Amino acid sequence: MPGTRKLGRATSHRTAMLRALVTFLLENGKIETTVTRAKEVRSLTEKMISIAKEDSLHNKRLVMSFVTKEDVTYKLFAEIAPRYADRNGGYTRITRLGPRRGDAAEMAIIELV
């Protein structure tokens, strides 16, 4: 399947993990994770920001169905999306850090630009 990465997890576990990572990224502005997870989180986060750029009830419900914290949804619509109003994508940056000490997995920081 070329569209998504399975990340070595069952579908429900993978979805829950990605929802949590997207929520933490929107809440804190940056997170440290593996490169492959960061690439998946990037696409989902950019979709959420693009949806939030138009402030409507339908879009709020779409975002709330994915983001796990209600206050993060409000922050997305009030602070984050207006910051990118004049930008057509490219809301995140992935910076590689090198291998993790325990298992040598390639690590990265993903942050909002």
mmCIF file of C-alpha atoms in Angstrom:
data_model
loop_
_atom_site.group_PDB
_atom_site.id
_atom_site.type_symbol
_atom_site.label_atom_id
_atom_site.label_comp_id
_atom_site.label_asym_id
_atom_site.label_seq_id
_atom_site.Cartn_x
_atom_site.Cartn_y
_atom_site.Cartn_z
ATOM 1 C CA MET A 1 0.000 0.000 0.000
ATOM 2 C CA PRO A 2 1.837 3.126 -1.197
ATOM 3 C CA GLY A 3 -0.301 5.698 0.656
ATOM 4 C CA THR A 4 0.362 4.925 4.312
ATOM 5 C CA ARG A 5 3.010 3.312 6.457
ATOM 6 C CA LYS A 6 1.976 0.501 8.771
ATOM 7 C CA LEU A 7 4.630 1.272 11.406
ATOM 8 C CA GLY A 8 4.552 -2.312 12.703
ATOM 9 C CA ARG A 9 1.190 -1.897 14.437
ATOM 10 C CA ALA A 10 -2.416 -3.018 14.104
ATOM 11 C CA THR A 11 -4.751 -0.489 12.493
ATOM 12 C CA SER A 12 -6.447 0.678 15.692
ATOM 13 C CA HIS A 13 -3.135 0.993 17.568
ATOM 14 C CA ARG A 14 -1.540 2.892 14.674
ATOM 15 C CA THR A 15 -4.496 5.279 14.413
ATOM 16 C CA ALA A 16 -4.490 5.958 18.160
ATOM 17 C CA MET A 17 -0.730 6.572 18.162
ATOM 18 C CA LEU A 18 -0.888 8.986 15.212
ATOM 19 C CA ARG A 19 -3.856 10.863 16.726
ATOM 20 C CA ALA A 20 -1.881 11.284 19.948
ATOM 21 C CA LEU A 21 1.256 12.449 18.123
ATOM 22 C CA VAL A 22 -0.697 14.986 16.046
ATOM 23 C CA THR A 23 -2.401 16.276 19.205
ATOM 24 C CA PHE A 24 0.914 16.634 21.055
ATOM 25 C CA LEU A 25 2.496 18.396 18.064
ATOM 26 C CA LEU A 26 -0.336 20.913 17.831
ATOM 27 C CA GLU A 27 -0.286 21.395 21.608
ATOM 28 C CA ASN A 28 3.468 21.828 22.100
ATOM 29 C CA GLY A 29 4.700 23.022 18.697
ATOM 30 C CA LYS A 30 7.373 20.326 18.401
ATOM 31 C CA ILE A 31 7.980 16.670 19.271
ATOM 32 C CA GLU A 32 10.851 14.199 18.992
ATOM 33 C CA THR A 33 10.087 10.863 17.333
ATOM 34 C CA THR A 34 11.390 8.500 14.667
ATOM 35 C CA VAL A 35 11.710 9.720 11.071
ATOM 36 C CA THR A 36 9.027 7.394 9.680
ATOM 37 C CA ARG A 37 6.522 8.405 12.366
ATOM 38 C CA ALA A 38 7.381 12.060 11.775
ATOM 39 C CA LYS A 39 6.631 11.694 8.064
ATOM 40 C CA GLU A 40 3.207 10.205 8.809
ATOM 41 C CA VAL A 41 2.473 12.847 11.448
ATOM 42 C CA ARG A 42 3.452 15.589 8.988
ATOM 43 C CA SER A 43 0.767 14.648 6.462
ATOM 44 C CA LEU A 44 -1.961 14.346 9.096
ATOM 45 C CA THR A 45 -0.993 17.600 10.833
ATOM 46 C CA GLU A 46 -0.947 19.526 7.577
ATOM 47 C CA LYS A 47 -4.425 18.198 6.750
ATOM 48 C CA MET A 48 -5.714 19.349 10.150
ATOM 49 C CA ILE A 49 -4.237 22.844 9.709
ATOM 50 C CA SER A 50 -5.655 23.124 6.186
ATOM 51 C CA ILE A 51 -9.105 22.159 7.452
ATOM 52 C CA ALA A 52 -8.852 24.665 10.331
ATOM 53 C CA LYS A 53 -8.035 27.577 8.013
ATOM 54 C CA GLU A 54 -11.762 27.858 7.235
ATOM 55 C CA ASP A 55 -13.597 28.400 10.519
ATOM 56 C CA SER A 56 -16.919 26.558 10.173
ATOM 57 C CA LEU A 57 -18.869 24.196 12.398
ATOM 58 C CA HIS A 58 -18.340 21.332 9.956
ATOM 59 C CA ASN A 59 -14.572 21.839 9.978
ATOM 60 C CA LYS A 60 -14.504 22.055 13.779
ATOM 61 C CA ARG A 61 -16.314 18.736 13.965
ATOM 62 C CA LEU A 62 -13.921 17.182 11.447
ATOM 63 C CA VAL A 63 -10.910 18.264 13.517
ATOM 64 C CA MET A 64 -12.521 17.262 16.826
ATOM 65 C CA SER A 65 -13.151 13.776 15.451
ATOM 66 C CA PHE A 66 -9.379 13.335 15.049
ATOM 67 C CA VAL A 67 -7.651 15.522 17.658
ATOM 68 C CA THR A 68 -7.958 13.960 21.120
ATOM 69 C CA LYS A 69 -8.090 17.165 23.235
ATOM 70 C CA GLU A 70 -10.804 19.760 22.866
ATOM 71 C CA ASP A 71 -8.613 22.669 24.007
ATOM 72 C CA VAL A 72 -6.057 21.778 21.319
ATOM 73 C CA THR A 73 -8.835 22.079 18.726
ATOM 74 C CA TYR A 74 -9.666 25.565 19.995
ATOM 75 C CA LYS A 75 -5.973 26.501 19.910
ATOM 76 C CA LEU A 76 -5.742 25.199 16.327
ATOM 77 C CA PHE A 77 -8.649 27.350 15.134
ATOM 78 C CA ALA A 78 -7.778 30.444 17.209
ATOM 79 C CA GLU A 79 -3.966 30.620 17.021
ATOM 80 C CA ILE A 80 -2.329 28.100 14.691
ATOM 81 C CA ALA A 81 -4.492 28.252 11.541
ATOM 82 C CA PRO A 82 -4.607 32.092 11.327
ATOM 83 C CA ARG A 83 -0.792 32.121 11.477
ATOM 84 C CA TYR A 84 -0.718 30.114 8.210
ATOM 85 C CA ALA A 85 -3.580 31.940 6.446
ATOM 86 C CA ASP A 86 -1.341 33.141 3.598
ATOM 87 C CA ARG A 87 0.555 29.854 3.246
ATOM 88 C CA ASN A 88 -0.473 26.959 0.978
ATOM 89 C CA GLY A 89 1.046 24.010 2.839
ATOM 90 C CA GLY A 90 4.460 23.340 4.295
ATOM 91 C CA TYR A 91 3.423 24.035 7.877
ATOM 92 C CA THR A 92 5.878 21.578 9.460
ATOM 93 C CA ARG A 93 9.634 20.956 9.415
ATOM 94 C CA ILE A 94 11.399 17.632 10.039
ATOM 95 C CA THR A 95 14.983 17.831 11.293
ATOM 96 C CA ARG A 96 16.960 14.604 11.526
ATOM 97 C CA LEU A 97 18.904 14.018 14.754
ATOM 98 C CA GLY A 98 20.777 10.762 14.126
ATOM 99 C CA PRO A 99 20.396 7.257 15.520
ATOM 100 C CA ARG A 100 18.738 6.493 18.853
ATOM 101 C CA ARG A 101 21.066 4.972 21.445
ATOM 102 C CA GLY A 102 19.062 1.845 22.253
ATOM 103 C CA ASP A 103 18.071 0.435 18.867
ATOM 104 C CA ALA A 104 19.744 2.834 16.379
ATOM 105 C CA ALA A 105 16.387 3.995 14.991
ATOM 106 C CA GLU A 106 16.760 7.231 13.016
ATOM 107 C CA MET A 107 15.363 10.059 15.170
ATOM 108 C CA ALA A 108 13.932 13.419 14.145
ATOM 109 C CA ILE A 109 12.282 16.525 15.532
ATOM 110 C CA ILE A 110 9.060 17.604 13.843
ATOM 111 C CA GLU A 111 7.978 21.179 14.516
ATOM 112 C CA LEU A 112 5.522 23.773 13.284
ATOM 113 C CA VAL A 113 7.257 26.339 11.091
#
